[in-house]
Short mmCIF file of C-alpha atoms and ligand atoms in Angstrom, two decimals:
data_model
loop_
_atom_site.label_atom_id
_atom_site.label_comp_id
_atom_site.label_asym_id
_atom_site.label_seq_id
_atom_site.Cartn_x
_atom_site.Cartn_y
_atom_site.Cartn_z
CA UNK X 1 8.08 -10.20 -19.93
CA UNK X 2 10.09 -11.12 -16.88
CA UNK X 3 10.00 -8.82 -13.87
CA UNK X 4 12.94 -6.63 -12.89
CA UNK X 5 14.75 -8.13 -9.94
CA UNK X 6 16.35 -6.68 -6.85
CA UNK X 7 18.49 -8.36 -4.19
CA UNK X 8 17.77 -7.36 -0.63
CA UNK X 9 19.34 -8.70 2.55
CA UNK X 10 16.78 -8.99 5.36
CA UNK X 11 18.38 -8.53 8.76
CA UNK X 12 15.45 -9.03 11.13
CA UNK X 13 17.61 -8.83 14.23
CA UNK X 14 16.33 -9.03 17.79
CA UNK X 15 13.25 -8.31 19.90
CA UNK X 16 10.37 -7.02 17.79
CA UNK X 17 12.71 -6.83 14.75
CA UNK X 18 11.50 -10.11 13.17
CA UNK X 19 7.84 -9.22 13.86
CA UNK X 20 7.92 -5.80 12.20
CA UNK X 21 10.28 -6.81 9.40
CA UNK X 22 8.00 -9.67 8.35
CA UNK X 23 5.20 -7.16 7.74
CA UNK X 24 7.52 -4.73 5.95
CA UNK X 25 8.77 -7.49 3.66
CA UNK X 26 5.28 -8.68 2.77
CA UNK X 27 4.25 -5.11 1.99
CA UNK X 28 7.41 -4.45 -0.03
CA UNK X 29 6.79 -7.64 -2.05
CA UNK X 30 3.21 -6.65 -2.83
CA UNK X 31 4.10 -3.06 -3.73
CA UNK X 32 7.06 -4.12 -5.87
CA UNK X 33 4.92 -6.68 -7.72
CA UNK X 34 2.54 -3.89 -8.79
CA UNK X 35 5.55 -2.06 -10.22
CA UNK X 36 6.91 -5.08 -12.14
CA UNK X 37 9.69 -5.68 -9.66
CA UNK X 38 10.57 -8.90 -7.89
CA UNK X 39 12.53 -8.75 -4.64
CA UNK X 40 14.88 -11.65 -3.90
CA UNK X 41 15.39 -11.79 -0.15
CA UNK X 42 18.40 -13.23 1.61
CA UNK X 43 17.82 -13.71 5.32
CA UNK X 44 20.88 -13.12 7.49
CA UNK X 45 21.59 -12.49 11.16
CA UNK X 46 22.86 -9.36 12.86
CA UNK X 47 22.91 -8.13 16.46
CA UNK X 48 22.22 -10.33 19.47
CA UNK X 49 21.09 -13.31 17.41
CA UNK X 50 24.40 -13.13 15.53
CA UNK X 51 26.35 -12.99 18.80
CA UNK X 52 24.59 -16.19 19.86
CA UNK X 53 25.35 -17.84 16.56
CA UNK X 54 28.81 -16.57 15.65
CA UNK X 55 30.11 -14.80 18.76
CA UNK X 56 30.14 -11.49 16.90
CA UNK X 57 27.35 -8.99 16.17
CA UNK X 58 28.27 -8.78 12.49
CA UNK X 59 29.88 -11.68 10.66
CA UNK X 60 32.22 -10.79 7.75
CA UNK X 61 30.19 -12.99 5.39
CA UNK X 62 27.01 -11.11 6.28
CA UNK X 63 28.71 -7.77 5.61
CA UNK X 64 29.92 -9.17 2.27
CA UNK X 65 26.37 -10.26 1.37
CA UNK X 66 25.12 -6.76 2.20
CA UNK X 67 27.84 -5.27 -0.01
CA UNK X 68 26.69 -7.41 -2.90
CA UNK X 69 23.00 -6.57 -2.47
CA UNK X 70 20.95 -3.61 -3.72
CA UNK X 71 19.67 -2.82 -0.24
CA UNK X 72 19.45 -4.01 3.34
CA UNK X 73 16.22 -4.02 5.34
CA UNK X 74 16.91 -4.18 9.05
CA UNK X 75 14.46 -4.75 11.91
CA UNK X 76 16.13 -3.88 15.21
CA UNK X 77 19.02 -5.05 17.34
CA UNK X 78 19.66 -5.41 21.06
CA UNK X 79 18.07 -6.69 24.22
CA UNK X 80 18.74 -7.23 27.93
CA UNK X 81 20.14 -10.69 27.19
CA UNK X 82 23.23 -9.10 25.63
CA UNK X 83 23.45 -5.97 27.81
CA UNK X 84 26.84 -5.61 29.41
CA UNK X 85 29.26 -2.93 30.54
CA UNK X 86 32.22 -5.23 29.92
CA UNK X 87 34.26 -3.44 27.23
CA UNK X 88 35.56 -6.79 25.93
CA UNK X 89 32.14 -8.41 25.42
CA UNK X 90 30.37 -8.15 22.04
CA UNK X 91 27.30 -5.89 21.91
CA UNK X 92 24.39 -6.18 19.44
CA UNK X 93 24.71 -2.49 18.51
CA UNK X 94 28.17 -3.21 17.11
CA UNK X 95 26.37 -5.04 14.31
CA UNK X 96 24.50 -1.92 13.31
CA UNK X 97 27.54 0.33 13.62
CA UNK X 98 29.64 -2.17 11.66
CA UNK X 99 27.09 -2.16 8.84
CA UNK X 100 26.94 1.64 8.72
CA UNK X 101 30.71 1.95 8.65
CA UNK X 102 31.36 -1.11 6.48
CA UNK X 103 28.86 -0.05 3.83
CA UNK X 104 29.97 3.62 3.97
CA UNK X 105 26.49 4.84 4.87
CA UNK X 106 27.33 8.30 6.10
CA UNK X 107 23.95 10.02 5.67
CA UNK X 108 20.96 8.99 7.73
CA UNK X 109 17.63 10.45 6.62
CA UNK X 110 14.79 10.56 9.14
CA UNK X 111 11.64 12.29 7.94
CA UNK X 112 9.14 13.58 10.52
CA UNK X 113 5.69 14.56 9.32
CA UNK X 114 2.76 14.12 11.72
CA UNK X 115 -0.51 12.71 10.40
CA UNK X 116 -3.55 14.91 10.86
CA UNK X 117 -5.64 12.16 12.45
CA UNK X 118 -2.92 11.48 15.04
CA UNK X 119 -2.52 15.07 16.20
CA UNK X 120 -4.02 14.18 19.59
CA UNK X 121 -1.44 11.39 20.03
CA UNK X 122 1.43 13.84 20.25
CA UNK X 123 2.37 15.09 23.71
CA UNK X 124 2.68 18.53 22.06
CA UNK X 125 -0.34 20.78 21.61
CA UNK X 126 -2.02 20.55 18.21
CA UNK X 127 -1.36 24.15 17.23
CA UNK X 128 2.34 23.63 17.83
CA UNK X 129 2.74 20.57 15.61
CA UNK X 130 0.45 21.93 12.88
CA UNK X 131 2.39 22.17 9.61
CA UNK X 132 5.45 20.24 10.79
CA UNK X 133 7.29 18.53 7.94
CA UNK X 134 10.97 18.13 8.67
CA UNK X 135 13.85 15.88 7.72
CA UNK X 136 16.75 15.08 10.01
CA UNK X 137 19.94 14.37 8.04
CA UNK X 138 22.20 12.77 10.60
CA UNK X 139 25.90 12.13 9.96
CA UNK X 140 26.26 8.40 10.60
CA UNK X 141 29.84 7.18 10.38
CA UNK X 142 31.85 9.73 12.36
CA UNK X 143 31.95 11.66 15.60
CA UNK X 144 31.70 10.12 19.05
CA UNK X 145 30.35 6.85 17.69
CA UNK X 146 33.55 6.05 15.82
CA UNK X 147 36.26 8.07 17.58
CA UNK X 148 38.97 6.56 19.69
CA UNK X 149 37.72 5.41 23.08
CA UNK X 150 39.20 3.66 26.04
CA UNK X 151 38.90 2.85 29.69
CA UNK X 152 42.12 3.50 31.61
CA UNK X 153 42.02 2.60 35.29
CA UNK X 154 39.27 4.76 36.76
CA UNK X 155 38.89 6.97 33.71
CA UNK X 156 37.16 6.53 30.38
CA UNK X 157 37.00 8.66 27.25
CA UNK X 158 35.34 8.88 23.84
CA UNK X 159 36.57 11.28 21.20
CA UNK X 160 34.61 13.30 18.68
CA UNK X 161 36.59 13.67 15.47
CA UNK X 162 35.41 15.04 12.13
CA UNK X 163 37.34 15.70 8.94
CA UNK X 164 36.39 18.36 6.38
CA UNK X 165 35.48 15.64 3.89
CA UNK X 166 33.15 13.91 6.31
CA UNK X 167 31.30 17.13 7.04
CA UNK X 168 31.19 18.21 3.42
CA UNK X 169 29.59 15.05 2.01
CA UNK X 170 26.79 14.92 4.57
CA UNK X 171 26.19 18.67 4.28
CA UNK X 172 25.73 18.22 0.52
CA UNK X 173 23.10 15.57 1.19
CA UNK X 174 21.28 18.06 3.41
CA UNK X 175 21.36 20.87 0.86
CA UNK X 176 20.30 18.54 -1.96
CA UNK X 177 17.38 17.30 0.12
CA UNK X 178 16.40 20.89 0.92
CA UNK X 179 16.35 21.75 -2.80
CA UNK X 180 13.53 19.25 -3.22
CA UNK X 181 11.69 20.62 -0.19
CA UNK X 182 11.27 24.10 1.35
CA UNK X 183 14.87 25.16 0.71
CA UNK X 184 16.02 25.68 4.26
CA UNK X 185 18.86 23.96 6.11
CA UNK X 186 19.36 24.26 9.85
CA UNK X 187 22.86 23.12 10.74
CA UNK X 188 22.96 22.01 14.36
CA UNK X 189 26.24 22.11 16.29
CA UNK X 190 27.80 23.16 19.58
CA UNK X 191 30.28 25.61 18.08
CA UNK X 192 30.37 27.73 21.24
CA UNK X 193 32.19 24.87 22.99
CA UNK X 194 33.44 22.14 20.65
CA UNK X 195 36.28 22.46 18.15
CA UNK X 196 34.76 19.71 15.99
CA UNK X 197 31.60 21.83 15.84
CA UNK X 198 33.57 24.90 14.74
CA UNK X 199 35.01 22.90 11.85
CA UNK X 200 31.50 21.59 11.14
CA UNK X 201 30.10 25.12 10.96
CA UNK X 202 32.93 26.39 8.76
CA UNK X 203 32.57 23.56 6.24
CA UNK X 204 28.77 23.74 6.12
CA UNK X 205 29.05 27.45 5.27
CA UNK X 206 31.51 26.70 2.47
CA UNK X 207 29.21 24.03 1.05
CA UNK X 208 26.26 26.44 1.28
CA UNK X 209 27.98 28.59 -1.35
CA UNK X 210 27.14 25.91 -3.93
CA UNK X 211 23.45 26.04 -3.03
CA UNK X 212 22.52 29.74 -3.22
CA UNK X 213 18.83 28.86 -3.49
CA UNK X 214 18.87 27.26 -0.03
CA UNK X 215 18.72 29.32 3.16
CA UNK X 216 21.19 28.24 5.87
CA UNK X 217 20.83 28.87 9.58
CA UNK X 218 23.12 27.70 12.38
CA UNK X 219 21.64 26.53 15.64
CA UNK X 220 23.29 25.35 18.82
CA UNK X 221 22.12 21.88 19.78
CA UNK X 222 20.63 22.86 23.14
CA UNK X 223 18.60 25.57 21.46
CA UNK X 224 17.60 23.13 18.69
CA UNK X 225 16.28 20.69 21.31
CA UNK X 226 14.11 23.49 22.65
CA UNK X 227 12.95 24.78 19.24
CA UNK X 228 11.95 21.26 18.18
CA UNK X 229 9.21 21.24 20.79
CA UNK X 230 8.38 24.96 20.80
CA UNK X 231 8.14 25.58 17.03
CA UNK X 232 8.78 22.32 15.09
CA UNK X 233 7.06 23.65 11.96
CA UNK X 234 9.85 26.19 11.47
CA UNK X 235 12.32 23.45 10.48
CA UNK X 236 12.79 22.03 7.00
CA UNK X 237 16.07 20.08 6.86
CA UNK X 238 18.18 19.64 10.00
CA UNK X 239 21.77 18.60 9.29
CA UNK X 240 23.80 17.49 12.25
CA UNK X 241 26.56 15.26 13.56
CA UNK X 242 26.06 11.69 14.68
CA UNK X 243 25.30 11.97 18.40
CA UNK X 244 23.23 15.16 18.18
CA UNK X 245 21.24 13.55 15.36
CA UNK X 246 20.62 10.43 17.42
CA UNK X 247 19.18 12.45 20.28
CA UNK X 248 17.26 15.03 18.25
CA UNK X 249 15.62 12.42 16.04
CA UNK X 250 14.11 10.58 19.01
CA UNK X 251 12.86 13.92 20.30
CA UNK X 252 11.43 14.81 16.89
CA UNK X 253 9.70 11.42 16.68
CA UNK X 254 7.38 12.37 19.51
CA UNK X 255 5.95 15.17 17.37
CA UNK X 256 4.17 12.41 15.43
CA UNK X 257 2.94 10.78 18.63
CA UNK X 258 5.04 7.62 18.59
CA UNK X 259 8.50 6.48 17.68
CA UNK X 260 6.71 3.47 16.18
CA UNK X 261 6.01 5.60 13.10
CA UNK X 262 9.46 6.85 12.17
CA UNK X 263 11.41 5.38 9.27
CA UNK X 264 14.98 5.91 8.21
CA UNK X 265 17.30 5.49 5.24
CA UNK X 266 21.07 5.28 5.58
CA UNK X 267 22.83 6.16 2.37
CA UNK X 268 26.33 6.39 1.01
CA UNK X 269 27.66 7.44 -2.36
CA UNK X 270 26.12 4.70 -4.50
CA UNK X 271 22.53 3.53 -4.71
CA UNK X 272 22.79 0.94 -1.97
CA UNK X 273 21.16 1.80 1.33
CA UNK X 274 20.21 0.36 4.67
CA UNK X 275 16.66 0.90 5.81
CA UNK X 276 15.44 0.55 9.36
CA UNK X 277 12.85 1.91 11.75
CA UNK X 278 14.16 4.55 14.16
CA UNK X 279 12.76 2.60 17.12
CA UNK X 280 14.68 -0.14 18.89
CA UNK X 281 14.03 -3.82 19.58
CA UNK X 282 11.48 -3.11 22.36
CA UNK X 283 12.27 -6.26 24.41
CA UNK X 284 9.41 -5.44 26.79
CA UNK X 285 6.82 -6.26 24.11
CA UNK X 286 8.83 -8.67 21.94
CA UNK X 287 7.06 -11.93 21.08
CA UNK X 288 3.62 -10.63 22.09
CA UNK X 289 2.50 -9.82 18.54
CA UNK X 290 1.59 -6.23 19.42
CA UNK X 291 4.47 -4.26 17.90
CA UNK X 292 3.59 -1.44 15.51
CA UNK X 293 5.08 -2.38 12.11
CA UNK X 294 4.43 1.01 10.48
CA UNK X 295 7.95 2.44 10.90
CA UNK X 296 9.38 -0.73 9.33
CA UNK X 297 6.88 -0.49 6.45
CA UNK X 298 7.74 3.16 5.82
CA UNK X 299 11.42 2.17 5.85
CA UNK X 300 10.64 -0.41 3.17
CA UNK X 301 8.95 2.38 1.17
CA UNK X 302 12.14 4.47 1.41
CA UNK X 303 14.05 1.41 0.21
CA UNK X 304 11.85 1.08 -2.88
CA UNK X 305 12.29 4.79 -3.59
CA UNK X 306 16.02 5.27 -2.98
CA UNK X 307 17.64 1.90 -3.74
CA UNK X 308 15.27 -0.22 -5.83
CA UNK X 309 14.16 2.35 -8.39
CA UNK X 310 10.47 1.95 -7.58
CA UNK X 311 9.04 5.31 -6.50
CA UNK X 312 5.60 4.01 -7.52
CA UNK X 313 6.01 1.10 -5.11
CA UNK X 314 7.04 3.51 -2.38
CA UNK X 315 3.98 5.69 -3.03
CA UNK X 316 1.81 2.61 -2.81
CA UNK X 317 3.16 1.61 0.62
CA UNK X 318 2.92 5.17 1.91
CA UNK X 319 -0.64 5.39 0.59
CA UNK X 320 -1.55 2.18 2.43
CA UNK X 321 0.03 3.47 5.64
CA UNK X 322 -1.86 6.78 5.36
CA UNK X 323 -5.08 4.84 4.82
CA UNK X 324 -4.57 2.66 7.90
CA UNK X 325 -3.51 5.58 10.07
CA UNK X 326 -6.59 7.57 9.06
CA UNK X 327 -9.05 4.67 9.26
CA UNK X 328 -7.56 2.20 11.74
CA UNK X 329 -6.98 -0.33 13.10
CA UNK X 330 -4.90 1.48 15.72
CA UNK X 331 -1.82 -0.16 17.26
CA UNK X 332 -1.15 -0.19 20.98
CA UNK X 333 1.52 2.51 21.02
CA UNK X 334 -1.09 4.92 19.63
CA UNK X 335 -3.73 3.98 22.18
CA UNK X 336 -5.51 1.26 20.19
CA UNK X 337 -5.73 -2.51 20.64
CA UNK X 338 -4.76 -3.81 17.18
CA UNK X 339 -2.17 -6.55 16.94
CA UNK X 340 0.71 -6.63 14.49
CA UNK X 341 -1.27 -9.15 12.42
CA UNK X 342 -4.33 -6.84 12.36
CA UNK X 343 -2.22 -3.93 11.12
CA UNK X 344 -0.49 -6.15 8.59
CA UNK X 345 -3.78 -7.40 7.14
CA UNK X 346 -5.16 -3.85 6.96
CA UNK X 347 -2.01 -2.56 5.24
CA UNK X 348 -2.00 -5.37 2.67
CA UNK X 349 -5.70 -4.79 1.94
CA UNK X 350 -5.21 -1.02 1.65
CA UNK X 351 -2.30 -1.57 -0.68
CA UNK X 352 -4.62 -3.26 -3.14
CA UNK X 353 -7.23 -0.47 -2.98
CA UNK X 354 -7.98 0.78 -6.49
CA UNK X 355 -7.89 4.46 -5.50
CA UNK X 356 -4.20 4.23 -4.70
CA UNK X 357 -1.85 5.64 -7.34
CA UNK X 358 -1.46 3.26 -10.27
CA UNK X 359 2.07 1.99 -10.89
C1 IPM P 401 19.60 4.73 16.26
C2 IPM P 401 19.92 3.88 17.45
C3 IPM P 401 21.37 3.42 17.36
C4 IPM P 401 22.23 4.67 17.37
C5 IPM P 401 21.82 2.44 18.46
C6 IPM P 401 20.96 1.21 18.48
C7 IPM P 401 23.26 2.08 18.31
O1 IPM P 401 19.66 4.56 18.63
O2 IPM P 401 19.71 4.23 15.13
O3 IPM P 401 19.22 5.88 16.44
O4 IPM P 401 22.54 5.20 18.44
O5 IPM P 401 22.59 5.12 16.28
MG1 MG P 402 18.74 6.45 18.33
#
């Protein structure tokens, strides 16, 4: 019998992107194989490397390839080489934003669940992080990131615009996710100041009517930033607009001890998704072989679960990650000395452990 096949575009990107994505791809291949699935990879460029090659951070052909694929696995984009404040110059981040917008990926899922053995790695006290298991659902194709912006003489502006439809579809994602979890949604806004937040709040409350089994609370973003460090375990699903979600998810990452552990899925209406670690391209350690590939591997697990129809493969990767986190080797960002290759070898070995869930 021939294996099921899936087409995935690998966008390794810049900095540590290629280093962590190589591990994630090897792990995804191994996990998929156990589940009778074969992944066909297409390697393409995005970000700084694409600027060097094509003069733009996202080439139309690359976007078209992503459209045609089942999923996209992205490493990271950006680096000092392409840093500029010139509004006319291309920026690596435009590649990422172009993919999110071009593929219609309006919901970004970022789960945060600290591992018991890493509780000392978090800057927060153990008793505070105990029991934390939250999911940030960040709106990804609207708000300040995509509003009209300009520089006019000595002034500059960015606009935050949301339509009812944009709020409604991401709110539904949040409520649906909550139904499979602890049935609580915290909608984060700044409704005491921003008109876009008042619309946000109104629409989220309307949508909540369709999910009577889910509790809804509103929280102002400044308060949410505080509650995330004072009582993180009280959150289940946080639904919020693009910029607030960007900031709060980095903050939430530190509950686990390192941003090197946080994965994300960006989803639209169909099954296609883009999967990437929450961390950036880390140019300070790029090329040294010491990057922590775990966030990339967990992103690959989300890809198997949400886009490639292989929840068993996803469980297998997550099981291997749990095993390595509990037993070592420990990467540098968590206080250890293991290299990317050490972690990769340990993950691949753990993935083959017989006690892991059978496909
Ligand atoms: C993220 C990143 C991106 C964002 C950058 C690289 C454009 O910080 O995915 O959180 O701000 O969305
Ligand atoms: Mg960010």
